Amino acid sequence: MFPRELFVEHVSLDKTYNAKGLDDLMNGRIDLFVSYTKEDKLEEVQSRVPLLKKVVLLYDPLAFYVHADNKVRDLSAAQIRDIYTGKIQNWKELGDSDETITTYHLTSRANVSGAAFDNIVSGIHLDANHQERDSMPEIVDTVADDSSALANIFWSYEAKMYANKNTRLITVDGKNCKDKDYPFLFPIYMFYDGANPKQQLHQLVQYLQSE
């Protein structure tokens, strides 16, 4: 909890990287916007908010989940890409049962982890067995019900908000999500107008950056 005197009205914690939060920031409806976002989404904002500040709040790992009964414990980053593009299509190629792999991820419209995944597979044609889902609970529940599944969401959500005993986290290149050199770490940013006169806003940003 941050001190009461640092409270700022109209703080937006947006679950998507789409234009809404940044648009609200541009138009002065909010003071602070927290999200992962792609660089190309910032061009319009920077043209209208010349002193736009983008500060890293934290790094959230994009985690990969399988059904709890899956024997695979670790995949390389290259294997994950090969699975999503169809070069690897069956779990038996990776040490599990003879079952066609079905991959899942969130749409980038739905959540920031969908946007992060878009960065991983940018310019790559996804396999025909790939499916999208519109919410993180739907992703978790799908993996829990599908023994062929490989899916990804930000680790902080499944670990702290919507865990399911029928899903299991796998390591990537021998690294788990808590490791600083985990291969798929993505920055979550705070965006605000550096020219905003509210002292409380700048105090809050400073506080959130402190350890």
mmCIF file of C-alpha atoms in Angstrom:
data_model
loop_
_atom_site.group_PDB
_atom_site.id
_atom_site.type_symbol
_atom_site.label_atom_id
_atom_site.label_comp_id
_atom_site.label_asym_id
_atom_site.label_seq_id
_atom_site.Cartn_x
_atom_site.Cartn_y
_atom_site.Cartn_z
ATOM 1 C CA MET A 1 0.000 0.000 0.000
ATOM 2 C CA PHE A 2 1.311 3.427 -0.848
ATOM 3 C CA PRO A 3 0.830 6.339 1.535
ATOM 4 C CA ARG A 4 -2.555 8.043 1.444
ATOM 5 C CA GLU A 5 -0.973 11.375 0.564
ATOM 6 C CA LEU A 6 0.265 9.881 -2.713
ATOM 7 C CA PHE A 7 -3.210 8.970 -3.929
ATOM 8 C CA VAL A 8 -3.871 10.157 -7.495
ATOM 9 C CA GLU A 9 -7.329 10.341 -8.998
ATOM 10 C CA HIS A 10 -8.070 8.671 -12.342
ATOM 11 C CA VAL A 11 -5.263 6.122 -12.443
ATOM 12 C CA SER A 12 -5.896 3.549 -15.190
ATOM 13 C CA LEU A 13 -4.602 0.009 -14.819
ATOM 14 C CA ASP A 14 -5.564 -1.301 -18.241
ATOM 15 C CA LYS A 15 -5.542 -5.012 -19.039
ATOM 16 C CA THR A 16 -4.928 -4.428 -22.750
ATOM 17 C CA TYR A 17 -2.224 -2.787 -24.791
ATOM 18 C CA ASN A 18 -4.795 -1.321 -27.180
ATOM 19 C CA ALA A 19 -5.402 2.340 -27.805
ATOM 20 C CA LYS A 20 -7.954 3.044 -25.087
ATOM 21 C CA GLY A 21 -5.625 3.675 -22.155
ATOM 22 C CA LEU A 22 -3.184 5.697 -24.225
ATOM 23 C CA ASP A 23 -6.056 7.612 -25.800
ATOM 24 C CA ASP A 24 -7.378 8.460 -22.337
ATOM 25 C CA LEU A 25 -3.906 9.667 -21.399
ATOM 26 C CA MET A 26 -3.672 11.827 -24.520
ATOM 27 C CA ASN A 27 -7.011 13.416 -23.787
ATOM 28 C CA GLY A 28 -6.340 14.101 -20.139
ATOM 29 C CA ARG A 29 -8.952 11.683 -18.807
ATOM 30 C CA ILE A 30 -6.344 9.798 -16.790
ATOM 31 C CA ASP A 31 -3.001 10.685 -15.238
ATOM 32 C CA LEU A 32 -1.246 7.328 -15.355
ATOM 33 C CA PHE A 33 -1.541 4.332 -17.660
ATOM 34 C CA VAL A 34 0.065 0.971 -16.804
ATOM 35 C CA SER A 35 0.479 -1.650 -19.504
ATOM 36 C CA TYR A 36 2.746 -3.539 -21.863
ATOM 37 C CA THR A 37 2.627 -1.954 -25.292
ATOM 38 C CA LYS A 38 4.361 -2.132 -28.637
ATOM 39 C CA GLU A 39 6.512 0.750 -29.828
ATOM 40 C CA ASP A 40 4.337 1.405 -32.879
ATOM 41 C CA LYS A 41 1.408 2.195 -30.604
ATOM 42 C CA LEU A 42 3.276 5.108 -29.058
ATOM 43 C CA GLU A 43 3.854 7.223 -32.152
ATOM 44 C CA GLU A 44 0.509 9.029 -32.074
ATOM 45 C CA VAL A 45 0.716 9.531 -28.320
ATOM 46 C CA GLN A 46 4.189 11.026 -28.522
ATOM 47 C CA SER A 47 3.026 13.447 -31.209
ATOM 48 C CA ARG A 48 0.304 14.739 -28.894
ATOM 49 C CA VAL A 49 2.105 14.369 -25.562
ATOM 50 C CA PRO A 50 5.618 15.645 -26.311
ATOM 51 C CA LEU A 51 6.812 14.975 -22.757
ATOM 52 C CA LEU A 52 5.408 11.440 -22.612
ATOM 53 C CA LYS A 53 7.236 9.421 -19.984
ATOM 54 C CA LYS A 54 7.570 5.652 -20.278
ATOM 55 C CA VAL A 55 8.991 4.049 -17.154
ATOM 56 C CA VAL A 56 9.479 0.330 -16.524
ATOM 57 C CA LEU A 57 7.399 -0.717 -13.523
ATOM 58 C CA LEU A 58 8.271 -4.420 -13.571
ATOM 59 C CA TYR A 59 9.107 -7.344 -15.834
ATOM 60 C CA ASP A 60 6.490 -10.065 -16.197
ATOM 61 C CA PRO A 61 7.447 -13.458 -17.657
ATOM 62 C CA LEU A 62 5.323 -14.960 -20.392
ATOM 63 C CA ALA A 63 4.783 -18.441 -18.970
ATOM 64 C CA PHE A 64 4.024 -21.639 -20.857
ATOM 65 C CA TYR A 65 1.590 -24.175 -19.450
ATOM 66 C CA VAL A 66 0.659 -27.771 -20.225
ATOM 67 C CA HIS A 67 -1.845 -30.188 -18.764
ATOM 68 C CA ALA A 68 -0.759 -31.557 -15.389
ATOM 69 C CA ASP A 69 -0.415 -35.099 -16.803
ATOM 70 C CA ASN A 70 2.029 -34.030 -19.518
ATOM 71 C CA LYS A 71 5.466 -35.604 -19.021
ATOM 72 C CA VAL A 72 7.368 -32.722 -20.617
ATOM 73 C CA ARG A 73 9.060 -30.584 -17.991
ATOM 74 C CA ASP A 74 11.218 -28.259 -20.079
ATOM 75 C CA LEU A 75 11.257 -26.838 -23.607
ATOM 76 C CA SER A 76 13.810 -24.676 -25.335
ATOM 77 C CA ALA A 77 12.770 -21.313 -26.730
ATOM 78 C CA ALA A 78 13.457 -22.729 -30.196
ATOM 79 C CA GLN A 79 11.204 -25.732 -29.545
ATOM 80 C CA ILE A 80 8.383 -23.436 -28.421
ATOM 81 C CA ARG A 81 8.609 -21.469 -31.654
ATOM 82 C CA ASP A 82 8.745 -24.719 -33.629
ATOM 83 C CA ILE A 83 5.616 -25.966 -31.873
ATOM 84 C CA TYR A 84 3.651 -22.803 -32.574
ATOM 85 C CA THR A 85 4.710 -22.819 -36.236
ATOM 86 C CA GLY A 86 3.999 -26.521 -36.745
ATOM 87 C CA LYS A 87 7.559 -27.808 -37.190
ATOM 88 C CA ILE A 88 6.924 -29.900 -34.083
ATOM 89 C CA GLN A 89 3.378 -31.267 -34.104
ATOM 90 C CA ASN A 90 3.244 -34.208 -31.725
ATOM 91 C CA TRP A 91 4.081 -34.507 -28.041
ATOM 92 C CA LYS A 92 5.857 -37.818 -28.671
ATOM 93 C CA GLU A 93 8.631 -35.850 -30.402
ATOM 94 C CA LEU A 94 9.272 -34.237 -27.013
ATOM 95 C CA GLY A 95 8.973 -37.281 -24.753
ATOM 96 C CA ASP A 96 5.255 -37.386 -23.996
ATOM 97 C CA SER A 97 2.430 -39.500 -25.417
ATOM 98 C CA ASP A 98 1.440 -39.788 -29.069
ATOM 99 C CA GLU A 99 -0.897 -36.808 -29.264
ATOM 100 C CA THR A 100 -1.118 -33.884 -31.669
ATOM 101 C CA ILE A 101 -0.184 -30.629 -29.944
ATOM 102 C CA THR A 102 -2.827 -27.935 -29.766
ATOM 103 C CA THR A 103 -1.505 -24.464 -28.975
ATOM 104 C CA TYR A 104 -3.406 -21.573 -27.458
ATOM 105 C CA HIS A 105 -2.800 -17.915 -26.756
ATOM 106 C CA LEU A 106 -4.780 -14.816 -25.918
ATOM 107 C CA THR A 107 -5.740 -12.443 -28.667
ATOM 108 C CA SER A 108 -3.782 -9.208 -28.520
ATOM 109 C CA ARG A 109 -7.157 -7.460 -28.290
ATOM 110 C CA ALA A 110 -7.860 -9.280 -25.048
ATOM 111 C CA ASN A 111 -4.774 -8.887 -22.938
ATOM 112 C CA VAL A 112 -1.203 -7.669 -22.778
ATOM 113 C CA SER A 113 0.138 -11.242 -22.791
ATOM 114 C CA GLY A 114 -1.472 -11.647 -26.207
ATOM 115 C CA ALA A 115 0.449 -8.610 -27.374
ATOM 116 C CA ALA A 116 3.673 -9.977 -25.890
ATOM 117 C CA PHE A 117 3.141 -13.289 -27.668
ATOM 118 C CA ASP A 118 2.636 -11.390 -30.938
ATOM 119 C CA ASN A 119 6.179 -10.093 -30.509
ATOM 120 C CA ILE A 120 7.556 -13.624 -30.113
ATOM 121 C CA VAL A 121 5.936 -14.896 -33.311
ATOM 122 C CA SER A 122 6.111 -11.678 -35.328
ATOM 123 C CA GLY A 123 6.273 -12.508 -39.024
ATOM 124 C CA ILE A 124 5.777 -16.241 -38.407
ATOM 125 C CA HIS A 125 2.844 -18.239 -39.768
ATOM 126 C CA LEU A 126 1.179 -20.126 -36.924
ATOM 127 C CA ASP A 127 0.269 -23.782 -37.187
ATOM 128 C CA ALA A 128 -3.259 -24.815 -38.184
ATOM 129 C CA ASN A 129 -3.775 -26.405 -34.748
ATOM 130 C CA HIS A 130 -3.298 -23.038 -33.084
ATOM 131 C CA GLN A 131 -6.291 -21.415 -31.386
ATOM 132 C CA GLU A 132 -6.971 -18.064 -29.764
ATOM 133 C CA ARG A 133 -8.933 -17.342 -26.619
ATOM 134 C CA ASP A 134 -10.435 -14.091 -25.368
ATOM 135 C CA SER A 135 -9.671 -14.217 -21.638
ATOM 136 C CA MET A 136 -7.050 -15.560 -19.254
ATOM 137 C CA PRO A 137 -9.516 -17.719 -17.284
ATOM 138 C CA GLU A 138 -10.516 -19.299 -20.587
ATOM 139 C CA ILE A 139 -6.875 -20.080 -21.376
ATOM 140 C CA VAL A 140 -6.274 -21.682 -17.961
ATOM 141 C CA ASP A 141 -9.484 -23.714 -18.069
ATOM 142 C CA THR A 142 -8.763 -24.866 -21.628
ATOM 143 C CA VAL A 143 -5.337 -26.212 -20.664
ATOM 144 C CA ALA A 144 -6.846 -27.925 -17.612
ATOM 145 C CA ASP A 145 -9.308 -29.755 -19.865
ATOM 146 C CA ASP A 146 -7.023 -30.507 -22.830
ATOM 147 C CA SER A 147 -4.166 -32.993 -22.447
ATOM 148 C CA SER A 148 -2.766 -31.893 -25.831
ATOM 149 C CA ALA A 149 -2.485 -28.215 -24.869
ATOM 150 C CA LEU A 150 0.424 -25.803 -24.773
ATOM 151 C CA ALA A 151 -0.593 -22.264 -23.868
ATOM 152 C CA ASN A 152 0.958 -19.045 -22.677
ATOM 153 C CA ILE A 153 -0.112 -16.214 -20.372
ATOM 154 C CA PHE A 154 1.725 -13.850 -18.087
ATOM 155 C CA TRP A 155 2.937 -15.822 -15.079
ATOM 156 C CA SER A 156 1.694 -13.308 -12.511
ATOM 157 C CA TYR A 157 -1.912 -14.038 -13.457
ATOM 158 C CA GLU A 158 -1.916 -17.837 -13.194
ATOM 159 C CA ALA A 159 0.429 -17.855 -10.231
ATOM 160 C CA LYS A 160 -1.471 -15.333 -8.133
ATOM 161 C CA MET A 161 -5.013 -14.930 -9.444
ATOM 162 C CA TYR A 162 -6.392 -17.956 -11.283
ATOM 163 C CA ALA A 163 -4.413 -21.108 -10.594
ATOM 164 C CA ASN A 164 -5.690 -24.546 -11.588
ATOM 165 C CA LYS A 165 -4.313 -27.824 -10.208
ATOM 166 C CA ASN A 166 -4.778 -29.484 -13.609
ATOM 167 C CA THR A 167 -2.246 -27.206 -15.287
ATOM 168 C CA ARG A 168 1.514 -27.209 -14.898
ATOM 169 C CA LEU A 169 4.164 -24.628 -15.659
ATOM 170 C CA ILE A 170 7.125 -25.741 -17.757
ATOM 171 C CA THR A 171 10.618 -24.280 -17.677
ATOM 172 C CA VAL A 172 12.176 -22.747 -20.772
ATOM 173 C CA ASP A 173 15.836 -23.407 -21.532
ATOM 174 C CA GLY A 174 16.065 -24.750 -17.999
ATOM 175 C CA LYS A 175 14.896 -21.438 -16.526
ATOM 176 C CA ASN A 176 11.774 -20.816 -14.508
ATOM 177 C CA CYS A 177 9.716 -17.658 -14.429
ATOM 178 C CA LYS A 178 11.473 -16.332 -11.331
ATOM 179 C CA ASP A 179 14.911 -16.414 -12.970
ATOM 180 C CA LYS A 180 16.274 -13.070 -14.132
ATOM 181 C CA ASP A 181 17.544 -14.660 -17.348
ATOM 182 C CA TYR A 182 14.241 -16.351 -18.220
ATOM 183 C CA PRO A 183 13.980 -16.069 -22.042
ATOM 184 C CA PHE A 184 10.544 -14.456 -22.258
ATOM 185 C CA LEU A 185 10.505 -11.454 -19.921
ATOM 186 C CA PHE A 186 8.423 -8.457 -20.957
ATOM 187 C CA PRO A 187 8.417 -4.964 -19.449
ATOM 188 C CA ILE A 188 5.244 -3.494 -17.971
ATOM 189 C CA TYR A 189 5.386 0.278 -18.316
ATOM 190 C CA MET A 190 3.947 3.288 -16.571
ATOM 191 C CA PHE A 191 2.995 6.029 -19.017
ATOM 192 C CA TYR A 192 2.357 9.600 -17.945
ATOM 193 C CA ASP A 193 2.711 13.175 -19.155
ATOM 194 C CA GLY A 194 5.941 14.653 -17.810
ATOM 195 C CA ALA A 195 4.307 18.083 -18.025
ATOM 196 C CA ASN A 196 1.445 17.048 -15.748
ATOM 197 C CA PRO A 197 1.440 19.626 -12.934
ATOM 198 C CA LYS A 198 0.115 17.234 -10.280
ATOM 199 C CA GLN A 199 2.870 16.776 -7.733
ATOM 200 C CA GLN A 200 1.094 13.735 -6.351
ATOM 201 C CA LEU A 201 1.455 11.955 -9.700
ATOM 202 C CA HIS A 202 5.215 12.385 -9.755
ATOM 203 C CA GLN A 203 5.435 11.320 -6.114
ATOM 204 C CA LEU A 204 3.465 8.179 -6.922
ATOM 205 C CA VAL A 205 5.724 7.314 -9.871
ATOM 206 C CA GLN A 206 8.774 7.822 -7.681
ATOM 207 C CA TYR A 207 7.237 5.663 -4.973
ATOM 208 C CA LEU A 208 6.384 2.838 -7.392
ATOM 209 C CA GLN A 209 9.958 2.852 -8.646
ATOM 210 C CA SER A 210 11.401 2.538 -5.148
ATOM 211 C CA GLU A 211 12.270 -0.836 -3.675
#
